[in-house]
Coordinates of C-alpha atoms and ligand atoms in Angstrom, one line a residue:
M1 CA -0.4 0.1 -0.2
P2 CA 1.4 3.6 0.0
R3 CA 2.3 5.3 2.2
V4 CA 1.6 8.9 2.7
F5 CA 3.3 11.7 5.3
L6 CA 0.4 14.5 6.1
T7 CA 1.2 17.4 7.7
G8 CA -1.6 19.4 9.1
A9 CA -3.7 16.4 10.0
S10 CA -4.8 17.4 13.7
S11 CA -8.1 19.5 12.4
G12 CA -10.1 20.8 9.3
L13 CA -8.9 19.3 5.9
G14 CA -6.2 17.4 7.1
Y15 CA -7.8 15.6 9.3
A16 CA -10.5 15.0 6.7
L17 CA -7.6 13.6 4.3
A18 CA -5.7 10.8 6.7
Q19 CA -9.4 9.8 7.2
T20 CA -9.9 8.9 3.7
F21 CA -6.2 8.0 3.3
I22 CA -6.5 4.8 5.7
D23 CA -10.9 4.6 4.5
E24 CA -8.7 3.4 1.4
G25 CA -6.1 1.3 3.0
Y26 CA -2.9 3.3 3.1
D27 CA -0.4 3.4 5.6
I28 CA 0.2 7.2 7.3
A29 CA 2.5 9.0 8.8
L30 CA 0.7 12.6 10.7
A31 CA 2.2 15.5 11.5
A32 CA 1.1 18.1 13.9
R33 CA 1.5 20.1 17.0
R34 CA -1.8 18.6 18.6
T35 CA -0.9 15.0 19.2
G36 CA -3.9 14.1 20.1
P37 CA -6.7 14.1 17.2
L38 CA -3.8 12.8 15.4
L39 CA -3.7 9.5 17.9
E40 CA -6.7 8.7 17.5
L41 CA -6.2 8.7 14.1
V42 CA -3.8 6.6 13.9
Q43 CA -5.5 4.5 16.5
V44 CA -7.8 3.6 13.6
A45 CA -6.1 2.8 11.3
V46 CA -3.6 0.2 13.9
D47 CA -7.4 -1.1 14.4
R48 CA -7.9 -2.0 10.5
G49 CA -4.0 -3.4 10.4
Q50 CA -2.9 -0.5 8.9
R51 CA 0.9 0.7 9.5
A52 CA 0.1 4.7 11.2
I53 CA 2.1 7.0 13.0
A54 CA 1.6 10.2 14.9
I55 CA 4.4 12.8 14.7
P56 CA 4.8 16.0 17.2
L57 CA 5.4 18.5 15.1
D58 CA 5.3 22.4 14.4
V59 CA 6.8 23.0 10.6
A60 CA 8.0 26.6 11.7
D61 CA 10.6 24.8 13.6
T62 CA 12.1 24.5 10.3
R63 CA 14.8 22.6 11.7
T64 CA 13.1 19.7 13.2
I65 CA 10.9 19.1 9.5
A66 CA 13.6 17.0 8.1
P67 CA 13.9 14.9 11.4
A68 CA 10.3 14.0 11.4
V69 CA 10.2 13.6 7.7
A70 CA 12.8 10.9 8.5
K71 CA 11.2 9.1 11.3
A72 CA 8.0 9.7 9.2
S73 CA 9.6 6.9 6.4
E74 CA 11.5 5.2 8.7
F75 CA 8.1 4.0 10.6
L76 CA 6.7 3.3 7.0
G77 CA 9.9 2.5 4.9
G78 CA 9.4 4.8 2.8
L79 CA 6.9 7.2 1.6
D80 CA 5.7 8.0 -2.2
I81 CA 2.4 10.4 -0.7
V82 CA 4.3 13.9 1.1
I83 CA 1.6 16.2 1.6
A84 CA 2.7 19.7 3.3
N85 CA -1.0 20.6 4.0
A86 CA -0.5 23.3 7.3
G87 CA -1.8 26.1 7.1
V88 CA -2.7 29.4 9.6
G89 CA -4.4 32.3 8.3
I90 CA -4.2 34.9 10.5
P91 CA -6.6 38.0 9.5
A92 CA -6.2 42.0 9.9
P93 CA -6.7 44.8 8.2
A94 CA -3.5 46.0 6.7
L95 CA -3.6 49.0 9.3
E96 CA -3.6 46.9 11.9
L97 CA -1.5 43.5 10.4
R98 CA 1.8 42.9 13.4
S99 CA 4.6 42.0 11.9
E100 CA 4.8 39.5 14.6
D101 CA 1.6 38.1 12.8
L102 CA 2.8 38.5 9.2
K103 CA 6.0 36.5 10.2
A104 CA 4.1 34.1 11.9
V105 CA 1.9 33.4 8.7
L106 CA 4.9 33.0 6.4
D107 CA 7.0 30.6 8.8
V108 CA 4.3 28.1 8.5
N109 CA 2.6 28.6 5.0
V110 CA 5.7 29.8 3.4
L111 CA 8.7 28.5 4.8
G112 CA 7.3 25.5 6.8
A113 CA 5.5 24.0 3.0
A114 CA 8.3 24.3 1.3
E115 CA 10.9 22.5 3.9
T116 CA 8.2 20.3 4.0
L117 CA 8.2 19.2 0.6
L118 CA 12.3 19.8 0.4
A119 CA 13.1 17.8 3.3
A120 CA 11.0 14.6 1.9
R121 CA 12.9 15.2 -1.9
G122 CA 15.4 12.0 -1.5
E123 CA 12.3 9.7 0.1
I124 CA 10.4 10.8 -3.3
L125 CA 12.5 9.8 -5.8
R126 CA 13.4 7.1 -5.1
S127 CA 9.2 5.9 -4.7
K128 CA 8.6 8.0 -8.0
G129 CA 5.9 9.6 -6.2
V130 CA 3.9 12.7 -5.5
L131 CA 4.5 16.1 -3.6
V132 CA 1.5 17.9 -2.4
G133 CA 1.0 21.8 -1.5
V134 CA -2.1 22.5 -0.2
S135 CA -2.0 26.2 -1.6
S136 CA -5.3 28.2 -2.3
L137 CA -7.4 29.7 -4.7
A138 CA -6.5 33.2 -2.3
A139 CA -3.0 32.4 -4.4
W140 CA -4.9 33.9 -7.6
R141 CA -5.9 37.3 -6.1
A142 CA -5.0 39.0 -3.1
G143 CA -8.8 40.9 -1.7
P144 CA -8.9 42.6 1.6
G145 CA -8.4 41.6 4.8
A146 CA -6.0 39.1 4.6
A147 CA -2.7 41.0 3.1
A148 CA -0.3 37.9 4.7
Y149 CA -3.0 34.9 3.8
N150 CA -3.6 35.7 0.3
A151 CA 0.7 36.1 -0.1
S152 CA 1.8 33.1 1.9
K153 CA 0.0 30.8 -1.0
A154 CA 1.0 32.7 -3.8
A155 CA 4.4 32.1 -3.4
L156 CA 3.8 28.5 -2.3
S157 CA 2.2 28.3 -5.7
A158 CA 5.1 29.6 -7.5
F159 CA 7.2 27.2 -5.3
L160 CA 5.5 24.8 -6.7
E161 CA 5.1 25.9 -9.8
A162 CA 9.2 26.4 -10.2
I163 CA 10.0 23.0 -8.3
R164 CA 7.7 20.8 -10.7
P165 CA 9.6 20.6 -14.2
E166 CA 12.9 18.4 -12.7
F167 CA 10.7 16.8 -10.5
F168 CA 8.8 15.7 -14.0
A169 CA 11.7 14.5 -15.2
R170 CA 12.8 12.2 -12.7
G171 CA 9.5 11.0 -12.5
V172 CA 7.9 13.1 -9.6
A173 CA 4.5 14.3 -9.7
V174 CA 4.4 17.9 -7.9
M175 CA 0.8 18.5 -7.1
E176 CA -0.5 22.6 -6.1
V177 CA -3.9 22.6 -4.4
N178 CA -5.8 25.6 -4.4
P179 CA -9.6 24.7 -2.4
G180 CA -12.0 27.5 -2.9
F181 CA -13.9 27.7 2.0
V182 CA -13.8 24.7 2.9
R183 CA -15.5 24.8 6.7
T184 CA -12.6 23.9 9.1
P185 CA -11.7 26.2 12.1
M186 CA -9.7 28.1 10.0
T187 CA -13.1 29.3 8.4
D188 CA -15.6 29.0 11.0
R189 CA -14.3 32.7 12.2
N190 CA -15.4 34.5 9.1
G191 CA -18.0 36.7 9.9
F192 CA -18.4 37.0 6.0
A193 CA -20.6 34.6 3.6
M194 CA -18.9 32.1 2.1
P195 CA -19.5 30.6 -1.2
F196 CA -19.5 27.2 -2.4
L197 CA -18.0 26.1 0.9
L198 CA -17.6 22.7 1.6
E199 CA -17.6 20.3 3.1
P200 CA -14.1 19.0 5.1
D201 CA -14.8 15.2 4.0
D202 CA -16.1 16.1 0.5
A203 CA -13.1 17.7 0.2
A204 CA -11.1 15.7 1.3
R205 CA -12.0 13.3 -1.3
R206 CA -12.7 15.4 -4.1
V207 CA -8.2 15.8 -2.9
F208 CA -7.5 12.3 -2.5
R209 CA -8.9 11.5 -6.5
A210 CA -7.4 14.1 -7.6
I211 CA -3.5 12.7 -6.3
Q212 CA -4.3 9.7 -7.3
K213 CA -5.0 11.1 -10.8
R214 CA -1.2 13.1 -10.1
K215 CA -2.5 16.4 -11.8
S216 CA -0.8 19.0 -11.6
R217 CA -3.2 21.6 -10.2
F218 CA -6.0 21.1 -8.8
A219 CA -8.5 24.0 -8.2
F220 CA -11.8 22.8 -6.6
P221 CA -14.9 23.4 -6.0
R222 CA -14.7 24.4 -10.1
R223 CA -17.8 27.4 -9.7
A224 CA -15.2 29.2 -6.8
A225 CA -12.3 28.2 -9.2
F226 CA -14.4 29.8 -12.3
F227 CA -15.3 32.7 -10.5
M228 CA -10.9 33.0 -9.1
G229 CA -10.3 32.5 -12.8
L230 CA -12.3 35.5 -13.8
L231 CA -11.1 37.9 -11.1
H232 CA -7.8 36.6 -11.6
H233 CA -7.1 37.3 -15.8
L234 CA -9.8 41.7 -14.7
P235 CA -7.3 44.0 -16.0
D236 CA -6.0 45.2 -13.1
W237 CA -7.9 48.5 -12.8
A238 CA -11.0 47.1 -12.7
F239 CA -9.8 44.9 -9.7
D240 CA -9.0 46.8 -7.7
L241 CA -11.8 49.0 -8.3
L242 CA -13.7 45.9 -7.1
A243 CA -11.3 45.4 -4.4
R244 CA -12.2 49.1 -3.3
R245 CA -15.9 48.2 -2.7
V246 CA -15.9 45.2 -0.5
C247 CA -13.1 47.0 1.6
R248 CA -15.7 49.5 2.1
S249 CA -18.0 47.3 2.3
L250 CA -16.3 45.1 5.4
E251 CA -15.5 48.4 6.8
K252 CA -19.0 49.5 7.0
K253 CA -20.0 46.0 8.7
Q254 CA -16.7 46.5 10.5
I255 CA -15.7 43.2 9.9
L256 CA -12.5 44.7 8.3
G257 CA -11.3 47.3 10.8
R258 CA -13.0 50.6 11.8
E259 CA -14.5 52.8 8.1
V260 CA -12.2 54.9 6.6
G261 CA -11.7 58.4 8.0
K262 CA -11.9 56.7 11.8
T263 CA -9.0 54.4 11.8
E264 CA -6.0 54.9 13.6
V265 CA -2.6 53.0 12.5
S266 CA -2.1 50.6 15.6
N267 CA 2.2 50.9 15.5
Ligands
NAP1 N1 -10.8 25.8 4.9 C1 -10.4 26.3 4.1 O1 -11.3 27.1 3.7 C2 -9.4 26.5 2.8 C3 -8.9 26.9 1.8 C4 -7.9 27.0 1.4 C5 -7.3 26.5 1.9 N2 -7.0 26.0 3.0 C6 -6.0 25.2 3.5 O2 -5.9 24.1 4.2 C7 -5.3 23.9 4.9 C8 -5.1 23.4 5.8 O3 -6.3 24.3 6.7 P1 -7.8 24.2 7.0 O4 -8.9 25.0 6.7 O5 -7.7 22.7 8.0 O6 -7.2 24.7 8.9 P2 -7.0 23.9 10.0 O7 -8.2 23.3 10.1 O8 -6.3 25.1 11.4 O9 -6.0 23.5 10.6 C9 -4.8 23.3 9.6 C10 -3.9 22.8 10.4 O10 -2.4 23.5 10.1 C11 -1.9 23.2 11.5 N3 -0.6 23.8 12.1 C12 -0.3 24.5 12.1 N4 0.3 25.3 12.6 C13 1.6 24.5 12.7 C14 2.7 24.6 12.8 N5 3.3 25.6 13.5 N6 3.4 23.6 12.8 C15 2.6 22.1 12.5 N7 1.3 21.9 12.1 C16 0.3 23.6 12.3 C17 -3.3 22.5 12.8 O11 -2.6 21.5 13.3 P3 -1.9 22.0 15.1 O12 -2.5 23.9 15.5 O13 -2.3 21.2 15.6 O14 -0.4 22.2 15.1 C18 -4.3 21.9 11.8 O15 -3.9 20.7 11.4 C19 -4.0 25.5 5.4 O16 -2.9 25.2 3.9 C20 -5.7 25.9 4.6 O17 -4.0 27.3 4.0 C21 -8.2 25.7 3.0

């Protein structure tokens, strides 16, 4: 059975992905900071007769990533699929964005994800497997209120695109996953309507199928990807007009700081 290393498996999309891989009979190594949920998943896999291990890991501490990947590989006897899914979103209006939050988001979503994939290079080249980075449709167009998150996902997408050809030439697939909204603890706190929202199990199943097909890019759900594709191709002047309107509306509803003219810069 293929062997999977998955980060961010303790909640949301990662937890649902872990459940899906276990249901499908895969052997799995699960990483995150909170080990409680990982151990629950491991127990389910072990009860089914599969090999599974929980690995405590904070991807923001990049020095600990390679040892975690090595431990996973040693336990499973190699790796066929490595999924850099761990991510954080710290929403903040630009005027209130703190440098420590900007750094925290970039550390996990960019460096943590990239280092996870790089640490698994040797194993994946041996197995001619799949490297997966969970980016976001937010990588395609950046909107107000999530500058750090948008920047991090755009950076991760560019990283995946850049490494893809070299790995492709050696029989390894590099896959960029771009989910739209999925109901998880990350999005539960969003105070705005989330169009085309998916349940995590549904999202996980779609990602699982795309990984099996070794797709280079998988953006979903289709309607959200179509809409974001339109925004991506809008001329900048038109997009800026639209973004300013969205920004005003979010400020009026107090979702994004206070209204223009009533805002004080916090640093
Ligand atoms: N939900 C959406 O609508 C949506 C849309 C597009 C993309 N995504 C992406 O999908 C991925 C999963 O997000 P989610 O929605 O499932 O969020 P979530 O429920 O908040 O889960 C995030 C996962 O990342 C892990 N994580 C966070 N910081 C970490 C760190 N420093 N080291 C190791 N693990 C860490 C968390 O585990 P611990 O806290 O236990 O460490 C948790 O398992 C993220 O990359 C996110 O950007 C989500």
